[in-house]
Each structure stands twice: as C-alpha cells, then as structure tokens.
PDB file of C-alpha atoms and ligand atoms in Angstrom:
ATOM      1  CA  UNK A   1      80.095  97.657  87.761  1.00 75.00           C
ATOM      2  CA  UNK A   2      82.372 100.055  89.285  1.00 92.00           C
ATOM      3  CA  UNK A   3      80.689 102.453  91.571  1.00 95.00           C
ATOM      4  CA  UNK A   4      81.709 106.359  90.607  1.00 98.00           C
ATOM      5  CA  UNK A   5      83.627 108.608  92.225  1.00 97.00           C
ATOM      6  CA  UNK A   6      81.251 110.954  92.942  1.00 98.00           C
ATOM      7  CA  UNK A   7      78.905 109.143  94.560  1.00 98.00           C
ATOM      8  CA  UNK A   8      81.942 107.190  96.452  1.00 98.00           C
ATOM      9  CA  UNK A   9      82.781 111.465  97.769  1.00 98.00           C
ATOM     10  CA  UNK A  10      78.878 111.308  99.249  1.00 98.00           C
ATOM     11  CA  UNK A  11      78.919 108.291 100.368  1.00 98.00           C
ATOM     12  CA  UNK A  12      82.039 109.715 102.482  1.00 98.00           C
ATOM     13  CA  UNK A  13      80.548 113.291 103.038  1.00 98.00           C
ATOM     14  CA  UNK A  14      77.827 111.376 104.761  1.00 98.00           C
ATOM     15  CA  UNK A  15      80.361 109.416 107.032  1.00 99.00           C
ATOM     16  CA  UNK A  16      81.844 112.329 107.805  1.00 98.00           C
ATOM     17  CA  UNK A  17      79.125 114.110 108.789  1.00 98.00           C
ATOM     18  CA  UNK A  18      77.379 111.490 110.530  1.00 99.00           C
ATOM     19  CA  UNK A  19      80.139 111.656 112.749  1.00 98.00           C
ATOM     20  CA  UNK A  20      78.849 115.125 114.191  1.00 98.00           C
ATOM     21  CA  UNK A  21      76.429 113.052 115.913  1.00 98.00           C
ATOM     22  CA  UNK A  22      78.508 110.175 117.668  1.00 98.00           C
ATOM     23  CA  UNK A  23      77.687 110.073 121.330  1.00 98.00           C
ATOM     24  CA  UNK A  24      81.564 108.847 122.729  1.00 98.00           C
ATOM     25  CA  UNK A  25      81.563 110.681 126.141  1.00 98.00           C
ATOM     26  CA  UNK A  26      83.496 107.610 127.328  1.00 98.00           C
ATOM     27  CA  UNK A  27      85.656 107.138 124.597  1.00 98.00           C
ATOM     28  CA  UNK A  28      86.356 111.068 123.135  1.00 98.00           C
ATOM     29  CA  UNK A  29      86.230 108.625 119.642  1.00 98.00           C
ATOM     30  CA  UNK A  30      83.800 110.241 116.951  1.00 98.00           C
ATOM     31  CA  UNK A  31      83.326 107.881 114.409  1.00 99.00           C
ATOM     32  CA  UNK A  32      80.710 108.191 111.118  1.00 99.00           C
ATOM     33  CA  UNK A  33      80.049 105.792 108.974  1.00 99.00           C
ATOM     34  CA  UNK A  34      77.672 105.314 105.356  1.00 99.00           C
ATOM     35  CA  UNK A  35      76.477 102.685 103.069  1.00 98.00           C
ATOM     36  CA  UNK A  36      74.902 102.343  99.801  1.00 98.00           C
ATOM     37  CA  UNK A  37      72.983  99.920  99.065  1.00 98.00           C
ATOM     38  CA  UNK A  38      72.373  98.538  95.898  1.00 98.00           C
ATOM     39  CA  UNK A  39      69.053 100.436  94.947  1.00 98.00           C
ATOM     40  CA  UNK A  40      71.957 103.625  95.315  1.00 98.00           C
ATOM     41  CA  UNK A  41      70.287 105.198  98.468  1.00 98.00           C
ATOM     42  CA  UNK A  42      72.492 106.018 101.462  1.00 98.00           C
ATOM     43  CA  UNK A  43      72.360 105.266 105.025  1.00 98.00           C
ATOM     44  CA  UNK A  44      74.635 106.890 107.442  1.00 98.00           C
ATOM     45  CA  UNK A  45      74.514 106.686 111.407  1.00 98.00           C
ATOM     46  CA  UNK A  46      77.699 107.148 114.554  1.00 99.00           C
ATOM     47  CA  UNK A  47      78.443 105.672 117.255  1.00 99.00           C
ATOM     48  CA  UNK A  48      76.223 105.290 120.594  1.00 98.00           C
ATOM     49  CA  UNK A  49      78.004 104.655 123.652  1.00 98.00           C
ATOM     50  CA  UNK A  50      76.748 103.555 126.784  1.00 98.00           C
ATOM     51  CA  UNK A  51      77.316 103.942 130.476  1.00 98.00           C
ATOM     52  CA  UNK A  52      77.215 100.447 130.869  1.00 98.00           C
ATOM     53  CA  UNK A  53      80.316 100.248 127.971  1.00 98.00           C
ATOM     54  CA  UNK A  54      79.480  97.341 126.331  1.00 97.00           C
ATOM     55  CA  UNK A  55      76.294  98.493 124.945  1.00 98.00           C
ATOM     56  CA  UNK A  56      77.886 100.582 122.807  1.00 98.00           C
ATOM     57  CA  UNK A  57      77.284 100.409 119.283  1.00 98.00           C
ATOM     58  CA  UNK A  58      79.856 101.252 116.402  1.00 98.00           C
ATOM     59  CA  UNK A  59      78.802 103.702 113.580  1.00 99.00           C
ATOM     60  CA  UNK A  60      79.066 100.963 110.990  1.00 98.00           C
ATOM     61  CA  UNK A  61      76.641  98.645 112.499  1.00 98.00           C
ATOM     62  CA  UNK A  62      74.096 101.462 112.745  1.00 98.00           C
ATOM     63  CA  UNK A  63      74.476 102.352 109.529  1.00 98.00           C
ATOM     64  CA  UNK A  64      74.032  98.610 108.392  1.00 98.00           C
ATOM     65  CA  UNK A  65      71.442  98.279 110.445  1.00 98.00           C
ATOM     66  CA  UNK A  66      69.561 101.243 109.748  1.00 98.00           C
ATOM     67  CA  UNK A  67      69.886 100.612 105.653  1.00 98.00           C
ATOM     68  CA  UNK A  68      68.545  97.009 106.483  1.00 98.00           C
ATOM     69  CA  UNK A  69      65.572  98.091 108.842  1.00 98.00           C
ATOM     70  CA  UNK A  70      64.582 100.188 105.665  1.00 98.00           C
ATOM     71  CA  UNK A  71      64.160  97.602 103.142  1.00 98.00           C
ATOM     72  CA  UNK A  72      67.553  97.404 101.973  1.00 98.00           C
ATOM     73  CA  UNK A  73      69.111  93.622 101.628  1.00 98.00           C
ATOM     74  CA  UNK A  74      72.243  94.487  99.646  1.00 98.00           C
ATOM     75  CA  UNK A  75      74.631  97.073 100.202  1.00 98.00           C
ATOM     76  CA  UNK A  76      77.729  97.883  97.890  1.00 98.00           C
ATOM     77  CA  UNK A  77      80.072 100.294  99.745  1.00 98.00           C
ATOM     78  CA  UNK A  78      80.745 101.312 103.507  1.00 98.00           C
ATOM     79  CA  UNK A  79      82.553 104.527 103.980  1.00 98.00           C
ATOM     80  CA  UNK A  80      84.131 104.900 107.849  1.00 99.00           C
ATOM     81  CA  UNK A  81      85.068 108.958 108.894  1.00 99.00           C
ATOM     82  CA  UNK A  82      86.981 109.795 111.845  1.00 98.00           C
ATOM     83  CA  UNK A  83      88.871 112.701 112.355  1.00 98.00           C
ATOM     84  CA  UNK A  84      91.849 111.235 113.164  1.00 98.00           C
ATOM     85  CA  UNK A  85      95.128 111.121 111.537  1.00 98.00           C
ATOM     86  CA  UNK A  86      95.006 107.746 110.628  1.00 98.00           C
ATOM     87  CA  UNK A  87      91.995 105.911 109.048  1.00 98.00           C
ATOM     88  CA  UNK A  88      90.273 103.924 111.193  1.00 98.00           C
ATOM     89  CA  UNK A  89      89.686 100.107 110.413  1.00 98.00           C
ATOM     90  CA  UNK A  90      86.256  98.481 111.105  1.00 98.00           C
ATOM     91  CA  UNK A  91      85.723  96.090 114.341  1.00 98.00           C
ATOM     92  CA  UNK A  92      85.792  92.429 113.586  1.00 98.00           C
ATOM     93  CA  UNK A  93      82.215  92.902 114.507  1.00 98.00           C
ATOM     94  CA  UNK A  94      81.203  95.315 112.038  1.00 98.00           C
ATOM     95  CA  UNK A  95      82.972  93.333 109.421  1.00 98.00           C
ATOM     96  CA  UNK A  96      81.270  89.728 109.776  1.00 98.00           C
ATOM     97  CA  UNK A  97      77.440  92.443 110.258  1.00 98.00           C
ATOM     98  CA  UNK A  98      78.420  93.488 106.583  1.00 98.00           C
ATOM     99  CA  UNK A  99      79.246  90.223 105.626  1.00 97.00           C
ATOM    100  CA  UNK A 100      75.849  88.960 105.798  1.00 97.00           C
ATOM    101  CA  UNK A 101      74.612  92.230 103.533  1.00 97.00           C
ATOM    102  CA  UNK A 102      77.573  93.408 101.458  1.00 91.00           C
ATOM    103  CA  UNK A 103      79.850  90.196 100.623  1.00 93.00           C
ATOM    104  CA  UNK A 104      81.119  92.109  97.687  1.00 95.00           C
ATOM    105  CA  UNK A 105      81.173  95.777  99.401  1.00 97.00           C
ATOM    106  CA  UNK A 106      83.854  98.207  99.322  1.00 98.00           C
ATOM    107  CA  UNK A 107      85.028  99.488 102.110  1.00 98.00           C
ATOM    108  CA  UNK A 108      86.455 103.331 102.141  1.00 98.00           C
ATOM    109  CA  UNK A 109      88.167 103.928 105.639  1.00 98.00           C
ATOM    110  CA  UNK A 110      88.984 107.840 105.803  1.00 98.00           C
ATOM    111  CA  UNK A 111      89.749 111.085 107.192  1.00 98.00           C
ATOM    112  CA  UNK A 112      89.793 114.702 106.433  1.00 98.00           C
ATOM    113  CA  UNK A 113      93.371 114.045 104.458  1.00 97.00           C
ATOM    114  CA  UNK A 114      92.155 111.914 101.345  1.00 95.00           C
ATOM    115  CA  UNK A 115      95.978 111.261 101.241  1.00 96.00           C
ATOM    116  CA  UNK A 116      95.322 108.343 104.038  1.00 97.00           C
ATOM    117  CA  UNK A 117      92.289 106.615 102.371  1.00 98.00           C
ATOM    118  CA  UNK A 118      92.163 103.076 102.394  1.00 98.00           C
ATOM    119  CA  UNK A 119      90.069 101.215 100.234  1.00 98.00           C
ATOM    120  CA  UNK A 120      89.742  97.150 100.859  1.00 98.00           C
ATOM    121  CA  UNK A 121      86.980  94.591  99.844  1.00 97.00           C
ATOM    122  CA  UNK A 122      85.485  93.097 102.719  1.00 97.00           C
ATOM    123  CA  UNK A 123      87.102  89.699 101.405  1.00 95.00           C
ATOM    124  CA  UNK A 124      90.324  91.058 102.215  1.00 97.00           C
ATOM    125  CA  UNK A 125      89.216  92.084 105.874  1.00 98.00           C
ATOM    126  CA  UNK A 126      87.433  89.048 106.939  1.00 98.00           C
ATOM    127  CA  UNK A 127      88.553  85.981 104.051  1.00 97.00           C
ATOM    128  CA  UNK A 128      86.898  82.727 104.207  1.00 96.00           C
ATOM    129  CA  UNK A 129      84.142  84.543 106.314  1.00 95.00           C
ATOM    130  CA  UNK A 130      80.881  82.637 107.655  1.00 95.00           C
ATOM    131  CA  UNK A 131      77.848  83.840 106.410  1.00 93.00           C
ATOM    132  CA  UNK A 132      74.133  83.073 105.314  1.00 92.00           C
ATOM    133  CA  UNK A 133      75.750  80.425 102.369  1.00 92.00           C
ATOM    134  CA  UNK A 134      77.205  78.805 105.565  1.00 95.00           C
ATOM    135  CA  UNK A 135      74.178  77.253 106.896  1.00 96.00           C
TER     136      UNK A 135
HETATM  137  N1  THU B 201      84.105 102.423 116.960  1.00 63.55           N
HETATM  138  C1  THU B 201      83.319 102.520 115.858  1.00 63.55           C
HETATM  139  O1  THU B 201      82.227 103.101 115.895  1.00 63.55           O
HETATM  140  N2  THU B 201      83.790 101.971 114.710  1.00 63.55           N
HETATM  141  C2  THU B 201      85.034 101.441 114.545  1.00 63.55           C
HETATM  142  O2  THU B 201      85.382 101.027 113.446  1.00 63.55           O
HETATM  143  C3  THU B 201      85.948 101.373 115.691  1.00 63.55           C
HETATM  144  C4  THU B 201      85.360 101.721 116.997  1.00 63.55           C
HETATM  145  C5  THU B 201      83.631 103.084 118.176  1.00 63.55           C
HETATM  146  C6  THU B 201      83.203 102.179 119.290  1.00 63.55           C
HETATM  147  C7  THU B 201      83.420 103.073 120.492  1.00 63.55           C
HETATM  148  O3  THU B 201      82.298 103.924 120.621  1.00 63.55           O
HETATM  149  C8  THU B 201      84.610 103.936 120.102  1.00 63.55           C
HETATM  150  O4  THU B 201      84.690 103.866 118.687  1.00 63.55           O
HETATM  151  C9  THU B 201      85.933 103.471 120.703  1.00 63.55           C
HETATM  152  O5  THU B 201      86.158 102.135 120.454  1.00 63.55           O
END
C-alpha cells in the first residue's frame, strides 16, 4: 500500500532536522536522513565525520543502522535532507545497506524547495542488486 503524504512530510521533517546534527567539519556537507520502517516508527540520524576521513559515516547508514539496532528488519521509505540546491543522491554504499532492509523502499531525496524532490525506488538506484536472496 501506498505510504501517505503526510507521514512521507515527517519522514522528511525528520531528515531535515536530523541534519542540524551532522558533524562535517571536513566536508562543510550537512546531510539528514530518515526511515520508516514497516511497524511506521521513524529513525533519523546525520552524518559523522572523522579526522581520519574514511571513518566517516553517511546520514543514511546511521539512520539504517540505528532503525535496525532497534528491532526494526524492514524499512519502507528513506528520506535524504541537505540544504543544498540540488537533492542529494545516496552513496552506492548507502544504497546496497538499504538493500538488505528496504528492497522495496522509497527513496525521497530533498531540500528546502519541494520543487527539486526526487523520488526513486531503490530498484531503480541499484537494479539487479546483491542481497540476502543472493546467498
Ligand atoms: N554524505 C552523506 O551523508 N550522504 C550522502 O548521500 C552523500 C554523502 C556525507 C558523507 C560526508 O560526510 C559528506 O557527506 C561529504 O561526502
């Protein structure tokens, strides 16, 4: 079933202000990001950068992995904020992490002009993907 709008405009209220929190001293690159997961609870997180730069972490894999570390096994939408004037697209990375939780997700890329929203299923970002049916 189609997920509403209104909780699709949390979901990215979340994202958005999940973003207030990024830590990107090295990269000046706030990003938010939020997922719902099939039991309709939300889980938002930002990115975490590192000195040592490739420990950073993007927002959507926090998110994911936050949602999963509490209990959650499905998720049906991920909504990525930045304020930028383009929406951003999630990492290859990020996109294979939600494979293996959100196969069918929608995914909401956005900004603070709902003019530039992009909406995609996962399928579209990462087709014939390897995942848990894989093995
Ligand atoms: N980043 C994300 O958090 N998500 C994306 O979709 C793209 C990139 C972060 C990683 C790094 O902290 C900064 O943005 C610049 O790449």
């Amino acid at each position: 079933m189609a997920i509403s709008e209104v909780v699709l405009d949390e979901l990215k209220r979340r994202a958005r202000e999940a973003a207030g929190h990024a830590y990107a001293p090295y990269s000046g690159f706030a990003v938010g990001a939020a997922v719902l997961t099939d039991g309709g609870e939300i889980h938002s997180s930002a990115n975490v950068e590192n000195a040592s730069f490739g420990l950073s972490n993007c927002a959507e894999r926090n998110a994911i992995f936050q949602a999963v570390a509490h209990g959650a096994r499905k998720l049906e939408a991920l909504a990525i904020y930045t304020p930028t004037a383009a929406a951003t697209m999630p990492c290859g990375a990020c996109r294979q992490v939600l494979a293996e939780f959100g196969a069918d997700a929608v995914i909401i890329c956005c900004t603070n002009d709902d003019s530039r929203e992009r909406r995609f299923a996962l399928a579209e970002l990462l087709p014939a993907a390897f995942g848990p049916a894989s093995l």
